[in-house]
């Protein structure tokens, strides 16, 4: 990790690693936690494999959806790691996303209480990190991690 370029959210989720990973790779589950409440997420496309894309839209009222993210999965190691970026779009074309390009690396590890979940937001410059921090990335990713945990922990 590079403190000048990266933000990290880490927590123990009291659920098996396979369940937490499934919430990252199952469309019906992913939509439930990916965007902070009270907003709703809709998947426009979702191919959770290396080179696959994912496009999300969001809505505040559940009816009018606006674009949220057009990104690509770089790595999907079952049960271990997911890496994605918006620096290329879902068709693997170079992109100039707003507000900033970011690469997210998610790791899943066994923990005595369930799963040690860690997501790192990697930025290309200190300025990009500062802009993302100012826009509330740490808070937003912490909120969606809470939502992911609630979903995984509540599953039977």
PDB file of C-alpha atoms in Angstrom:
ATOM      1  CA  UNK A   1       0.000   0.000   0.000  1.00  0.00           C
ATOM      2  CA  UNK A   2       1.114   3.535  -0.791  1.00  0.00           C
ATOM      3  CA  UNK A   3      -0.259   6.060   1.725  1.00  0.00           C
ATOM      4  CA  UNK A   4       0.159   8.857  -0.820  1.00  0.00           C
ATOM      5  CA  UNK A   5      -1.988   7.103  -3.421  1.00  0.00           C
ATOM      6  CA  UNK A   6      -4.290   4.573  -1.737  1.00  0.00           C
ATOM      7  CA  UNK A   7      -7.335   4.449   0.513  1.00  0.00           C
ATOM      8  CA  UNK A   8      -8.169   1.281   2.451  1.00  0.00           C
ATOM      9  CA  UNK A   9     -11.322  -0.075   4.038  1.00  0.00           C
ATOM     10  CA  UNK A  10     -10.855  -3.240   6.080  1.00  0.00           C
ATOM     11  CA  UNK A  11     -13.170  -5.124   8.388  1.00  0.00           C
ATOM     12  CA  UNK A  12     -14.102  -8.566   9.592  1.00  0.00           C
ATOM     13  CA  UNK A  13     -17.373  -9.779   8.121  1.00  0.00           C
ATOM     14  CA  UNK A  14     -18.998 -12.469  10.268  1.00  0.00           C
ATOM     15  CA  UNK A  15     -19.752 -14.766   7.351  1.00  0.00           C
ATOM     16  CA  UNK A  16     -17.841 -17.440   5.446  1.00  0.00           C
ATOM     17  CA  UNK A  17     -15.454 -16.213   2.800  1.00  0.00           C
ATOM     18  CA  UNK A  18     -17.403 -18.012   0.034  1.00  0.00           C
ATOM     19  CA  UNK A  19     -20.558 -16.090   0.978  1.00  0.00           C
ATOM     20  CA  UNK A  20     -18.785 -12.721   0.944  1.00  0.00           C
ATOM     21  CA  UNK A  21     -17.141 -13.519  -2.394  1.00  0.00           C
ATOM     22  CA  UNK A  22     -20.509 -14.612  -3.787  1.00  0.00           C
ATOM     23  CA  UNK A  23     -21.954 -11.195  -2.920  1.00  0.00           C
ATOM     24  CA  UNK A  24     -19.245  -9.734  -5.177  1.00  0.00           C
ATOM     25  CA  UNK A  25     -19.916 -12.061  -8.105  1.00  0.00           C
ATOM     26  CA  UNK A  26     -23.665 -12.771  -8.063  1.00  0.00           C
ATOM     27  CA  UNK A  27     -25.609 -10.026  -9.875  1.00  0.00           C
ATOM     28  CA  UNK A  28     -28.711 -10.178  -7.643  1.00  0.00           C
ATOM     29  CA  UNK A  29     -26.565  -9.827  -4.530  1.00  0.00           C
ATOM     30  CA  UNK A  30     -24.156  -7.217  -5.910  1.00  0.00           C
ATOM     31  CA  UNK A  31     -27.039  -4.852  -6.730  1.00  0.00           C
ATOM     32  CA  UNK A  32     -28.200  -4.957  -3.114  1.00  0.00           C
ATOM     33  CA  UNK A  33     -25.070  -3.449  -1.569  1.00  0.00           C
ATOM     34  CA  UNK A  34     -22.902  -1.731  -4.221  1.00  0.00           C
ATOM     35  CA  UNK A  35     -24.294   1.811  -3.837  1.00  0.00           C
ATOM     36  CA  UNK A  36     -24.903   3.521  -0.458  1.00  0.00           C
ATOM     37  CA  UNK A  37     -28.498   3.579   0.716  1.00  0.00           C
ATOM     38  CA  UNK A  38     -30.893   5.240   0.153  1.00  0.00           C
ATOM     39  CA  UNK A  39     -29.790   5.014  -3.487  1.00  0.00           C
ATOM     40  CA  UNK A  40     -30.637   1.944  -5.561  1.00  0.00           C
ATOM     41  CA  UNK A  41     -28.257   0.144  -7.908  1.00  0.00           C
ATOM     42  CA  UNK A  42     -29.126  -1.397 -11.234  1.00  0.00           C
ATOM     43  CA  UNK A  43     -26.692  -3.549 -13.179  1.00  0.00           C
ATOM     44  CA  UNK A  44     -26.681  -2.745 -16.870  1.00  0.00           C
ATOM     45  CA  UNK A  45     -24.058  -5.429 -17.506  1.00  0.00           C
ATOM     46  CA  UNK A  46     -22.051  -7.649 -15.189  1.00  0.00           C
ATOM     47  CA  UNK A  47     -19.424 -10.200 -16.202  1.00  0.00           C
ATOM     48  CA  UNK A  48     -17.359 -11.069 -13.103  1.00  0.00           C
ATOM     49  CA  UNK A  49     -14.329 -12.608 -14.785  1.00  0.00           C
ATOM     50  CA  UNK A  50     -10.972 -11.220 -15.906  1.00  0.00           C
ATOM     51  CA  UNK A  51     -11.669  -8.962 -18.867  1.00  0.00           C
ATOM     52  CA  UNK A  52     -15.400  -8.801 -18.131  1.00  0.00           C
ATOM     53  CA  UNK A  53     -17.167  -5.510 -17.734  1.00  0.00           C
ATOM     54  CA  UNK A  54     -19.644  -4.096 -15.329  1.00  0.00           C
ATOM     55  CA  UNK A  55     -21.841  -1.088 -15.777  1.00  0.00           C
ATOM     56  CA  UNK A  56     -23.991   0.272 -12.975  1.00  0.00           C
ATOM     57  CA  UNK A  57     -26.688   2.907 -12.762  1.00  0.00           C
ATOM     58  CA  UNK A  58     -28.074   4.507  -9.628  1.00  0.00           C
ATOM     59  CA  UNK A  59     -31.373   6.011  -8.549  1.00  0.00           C
ATOM     60  CA  UNK A  60     -32.482   8.042  -5.594  1.00  0.00           C
ATOM     61  CA  UNK A  61     -36.181   7.293  -6.108  1.00  0.00           C
ATOM     62  CA  UNK A  62     -36.009   3.786  -7.597  1.00  0.00           C
ATOM     63  CA  UNK A  63     -37.396   4.851 -10.963  1.00  0.00           C
ATOM     64  CA  UNK A  64     -35.098   7.384 -12.653  1.00  0.00           C
ATOM     65  CA  UNK A  65     -31.639   5.815 -13.034  1.00  0.00           C
ATOM     66  CA  UNK A  66     -28.483   7.707 -14.022  1.00  0.00           C
ATOM     67  CA  UNK A  67     -25.057   6.303 -14.966  1.00  0.00           C
ATOM     68  CA  UNK A  68     -22.834   5.418 -12.044  1.00  0.00           C
ATOM     69  CA  UNK A  69     -19.827   3.364 -13.211  1.00  0.00           C
ATOM     70  CA  UNK A  70     -18.524   1.810 -16.406  1.00  0.00           C
ATOM     71  CA  UNK A  71     -15.630  -0.445 -15.426  1.00  0.00           C
ATOM     72  CA  UNK A  72     -13.821  -3.691 -16.089  1.00  0.00           C
ATOM     73  CA  UNK A  73     -12.755  -6.619 -13.976  1.00  0.00           C
ATOM     74  CA  UNK A  74      -9.015  -7.210 -14.265  1.00  0.00           C
ATOM     75  CA  UNK A  75      -8.678 -10.181 -11.911  1.00  0.00           C
ATOM     76  CA  UNK A  76     -11.264 -12.502 -10.413  1.00  0.00           C
ATOM     77  CA  UNK A  77      -9.616 -15.232  -8.340  1.00  0.00           C
ATOM     78  CA  UNK A  78     -12.493 -17.252  -6.842  1.00  0.00           C
ATOM     79  CA  UNK A  79     -12.722 -16.765  -3.101  1.00  0.00           C
ATOM     80  CA  UNK A  80      -9.457 -14.816  -2.975  1.00  0.00           C
ATOM     81  CA  UNK A  81      -9.375 -11.523  -4.857  1.00  0.00           C
ATOM     82  CA  UNK A  82     -11.240  -9.192  -7.219  1.00  0.00           C
ATOM     83  CA  UNK A  83      -9.519  -6.332  -9.034  1.00  0.00           C
ATOM     84  CA  UNK A  84     -11.473  -3.812 -11.098  1.00  0.00           C
ATOM     85  CA  UNK A  85     -10.882  -0.414 -12.663  1.00  0.00           C
ATOM     86  CA  UNK A  86     -12.754   2.412 -14.303  1.00  0.00           C
ATOM     87  CA  UNK A  87      -9.561   3.486 -16.122  1.00  0.00           C
ATOM     88  CA  UNK A  88     -10.839   1.239 -18.897  1.00  0.00           C
ATOM     89  CA  UNK A  89     -14.525   0.850 -19.631  1.00  0.00           C
ATOM     90  CA  UNK A  90     -16.590  -2.323 -19.811  1.00  0.00           C
ATOM     91  CA  UNK A  91     -15.447  -2.907 -23.406  1.00  0.00           C
ATOM     92  CA  UNK A  92     -11.777  -2.561 -22.320  1.00  0.00           C
ATOM     93  CA  UNK A  93     -11.309   0.791 -24.046  1.00  0.00           C
ATOM     94  CA  UNK A  94      -9.216   3.440 -22.297  1.00  0.00           C
ATOM     95  CA  UNK A  95     -11.450   5.792 -20.336  1.00  0.00           C
ATOM     96  CA  UNK A  96     -11.274   9.174 -18.637  1.00  0.00           C
ATOM     97  CA  UNK A  97     -13.837   8.634 -15.874  1.00  0.00           C
ATOM     98  CA  UNK A  98     -15.189  11.345 -13.658  1.00  0.00           C
ATOM     99  CA  UNK A  99     -14.414  12.189 -10.973  1.00  0.00           C
ATOM    100  CA  UNK A 100     -11.134  10.215 -11.095  1.00  0.00           C
ATOM    101  CA  UNK A 101      -9.776   6.914 -12.383  1.00  0.00           C
ATOM    102  CA  UNK A 102      -9.378   4.305  -9.679  1.00  0.00           C
ATOM    103  CA  UNK A 103      -8.398   0.662  -9.421  1.00  0.00           C
ATOM    104  CA  UNK A 104     -10.004  -1.314  -6.638  1.00  0.00           C
ATOM    105  CA  UNK A 105      -8.398  -4.427  -5.205  1.00  0.00           C
ATOM    106  CA  UNK A 106     -10.584  -6.551  -2.949  1.00  0.00           C
ATOM    107  CA  UNK A 107      -9.161  -9.425  -0.927  1.00  0.00           C
ATOM    108  CA  UNK A 108     -10.972 -12.087   1.083  1.00  0.00           C
ATOM    109  CA  UNK A 109      -9.135 -14.049   3.786  1.00  0.00           C
ATOM    110  CA  UNK A 110     -10.209 -16.519   6.439  1.00  0.00           C
ATOM    111  CA  UNK A 111     -10.535 -15.042   9.911  1.00  0.00           C
ATOM    112  CA  UNK A 112     -11.492 -16.753  13.171  1.00  0.00           C
ATOM    113  CA  UNK A 113     -14.712 -14.679  13.163  1.00  0.00           C
ATOM    114  CA  UNK A 114     -15.500 -15.099   9.443  1.00  0.00           C
ATOM    115  CA  UNK A 115     -13.835 -13.204   6.615  1.00  0.00           C
ATOM    116  CA  UNK A 116     -11.182 -10.505   6.686  1.00  0.00           C
ATOM    117  CA  UNK A 117     -12.399  -8.211   3.901  1.00  0.00           C
ATOM    118  CA  UNK A 118     -10.111  -5.531   2.511  1.00  0.00           C
ATOM    119  CA  UNK A 119     -10.618  -3.124  -0.359  1.00  0.00           C
ATOM    120  CA  UNK A 120      -7.881  -0.787  -1.542  1.00  0.00           C
ATOM    121  CA  UNK A 121      -8.672   2.147  -3.839  1.00  0.00           C
ATOM    122  CA  UNK A 122      -5.519   2.820  -5.859  1.00  0.00           C
ATOM    123  CA  UNK A 123      -5.037   6.233  -7.461  1.00  0.00           C
ATOM    124  CA  UNK A 124      -2.558   7.482 -10.049  1.00  0.00           C
ATOM    125  CA  UNK A 125      -1.557  10.660  -8.241  1.00  0.00           C
ATOM    126  CA  UNK A 126      -1.802  12.325  -4.836  1.00  0.00           C
ATOM    127  CA  UNK A 127      -4.123  14.888  -6.435  1.00  0.00           C
ATOM    128  CA  UNK A 128      -6.534  12.169  -7.614  1.00  0.00           C
ATOM    129  CA  UNK A 129      -6.511  10.639  -4.134  1.00  0.00           C
ATOM    130  CA  UNK A 130      -7.162  14.041  -2.536  1.00  0.00           C
ATOM    131  CA  UNK A 131     -10.074  14.690  -4.894  1.00  0.00           C
ATOM    132  CA  UNK A 132     -11.576  11.283  -4.169  1.00  0.00           C
ATOM    133  CA  UNK A 133     -11.117  11.811  -0.419  1.00  0.00           C
ATOM    134  CA  UNK A 134     -12.824  15.209  -0.681  1.00  0.00           C
ATOM    135  CA  UNK A 135     -15.757  13.599  -2.499  1.00  0.00           C
ATOM    136  CA  UNK A 136     -16.198  11.098   0.345  1.00  0.00           C
ATOM    137  CA  UNK A 137     -14.700   7.886  -1.073  1.00  0.00           C
ATOM    138  CA  UNK A 138     -13.641   6.605   2.351  1.00  0.00           C
ATOM    139  CA  UNK A 139     -17.093   7.194   3.787  1.00  0.00           C
ATOM    140  CA  UNK A 140     -18.875   5.787   0.726  1.00  0.00           C
ATOM    141  CA  UNK A 141     -16.797   2.627   0.540  1.00  0.00           C
ATOM    142  CA  UNK A 142     -17.180   2.178   4.308  1.00  0.00           C
ATOM    143  CA  UNK A 143     -20.967   2.436   3.940  1.00  0.00           C
ATOM    144  CA  UNK A 144     -21.141  -0.100   1.136  1.00  0.00           C
ATOM    145  CA  UNK A 145     -18.831  -2.418   3.079  1.00  0.00           C
ATOM    146  CA  UNK A 146     -21.318  -2.198   5.961  1.00  0.00           C
ATOM    147  CA  UNK A 147     -24.122  -3.044   3.521  1.00  0.00           C
ATOM    148  CA  UNK A 148     -22.110  -5.970   2.123  1.00  0.00           C
ATOM    149  CA  UNK A 149     -21.481  -7.231   5.666  1.00  0.00           C
ATOM    150  CA  UNK A 150     -25.161  -6.955   6.603  1.00  0.00           C
ATOM    151  CA  UNK A 151     -26.128  -8.912   3.487  1.00  0.00           C
ATOM    152  CA  UNK A 152     -23.510 -11.641   3.984  1.00  0.00           C
ATOM    153  CA  UNK A 153     -24.070 -11.934   7.719  1.00  0.00           C
ATOM    154  CA  UNK A 154     -27.837 -12.107   7.300  1.00  0.00           C
ATOM    155  CA  UNK A 155     -27.781 -14.872   4.696  1.00  0.00           C
ATOM    156  CA  UNK A 156     -28.627 -18.388   5.809  1.00  0.00           C
TER     157      UNK A 156
END
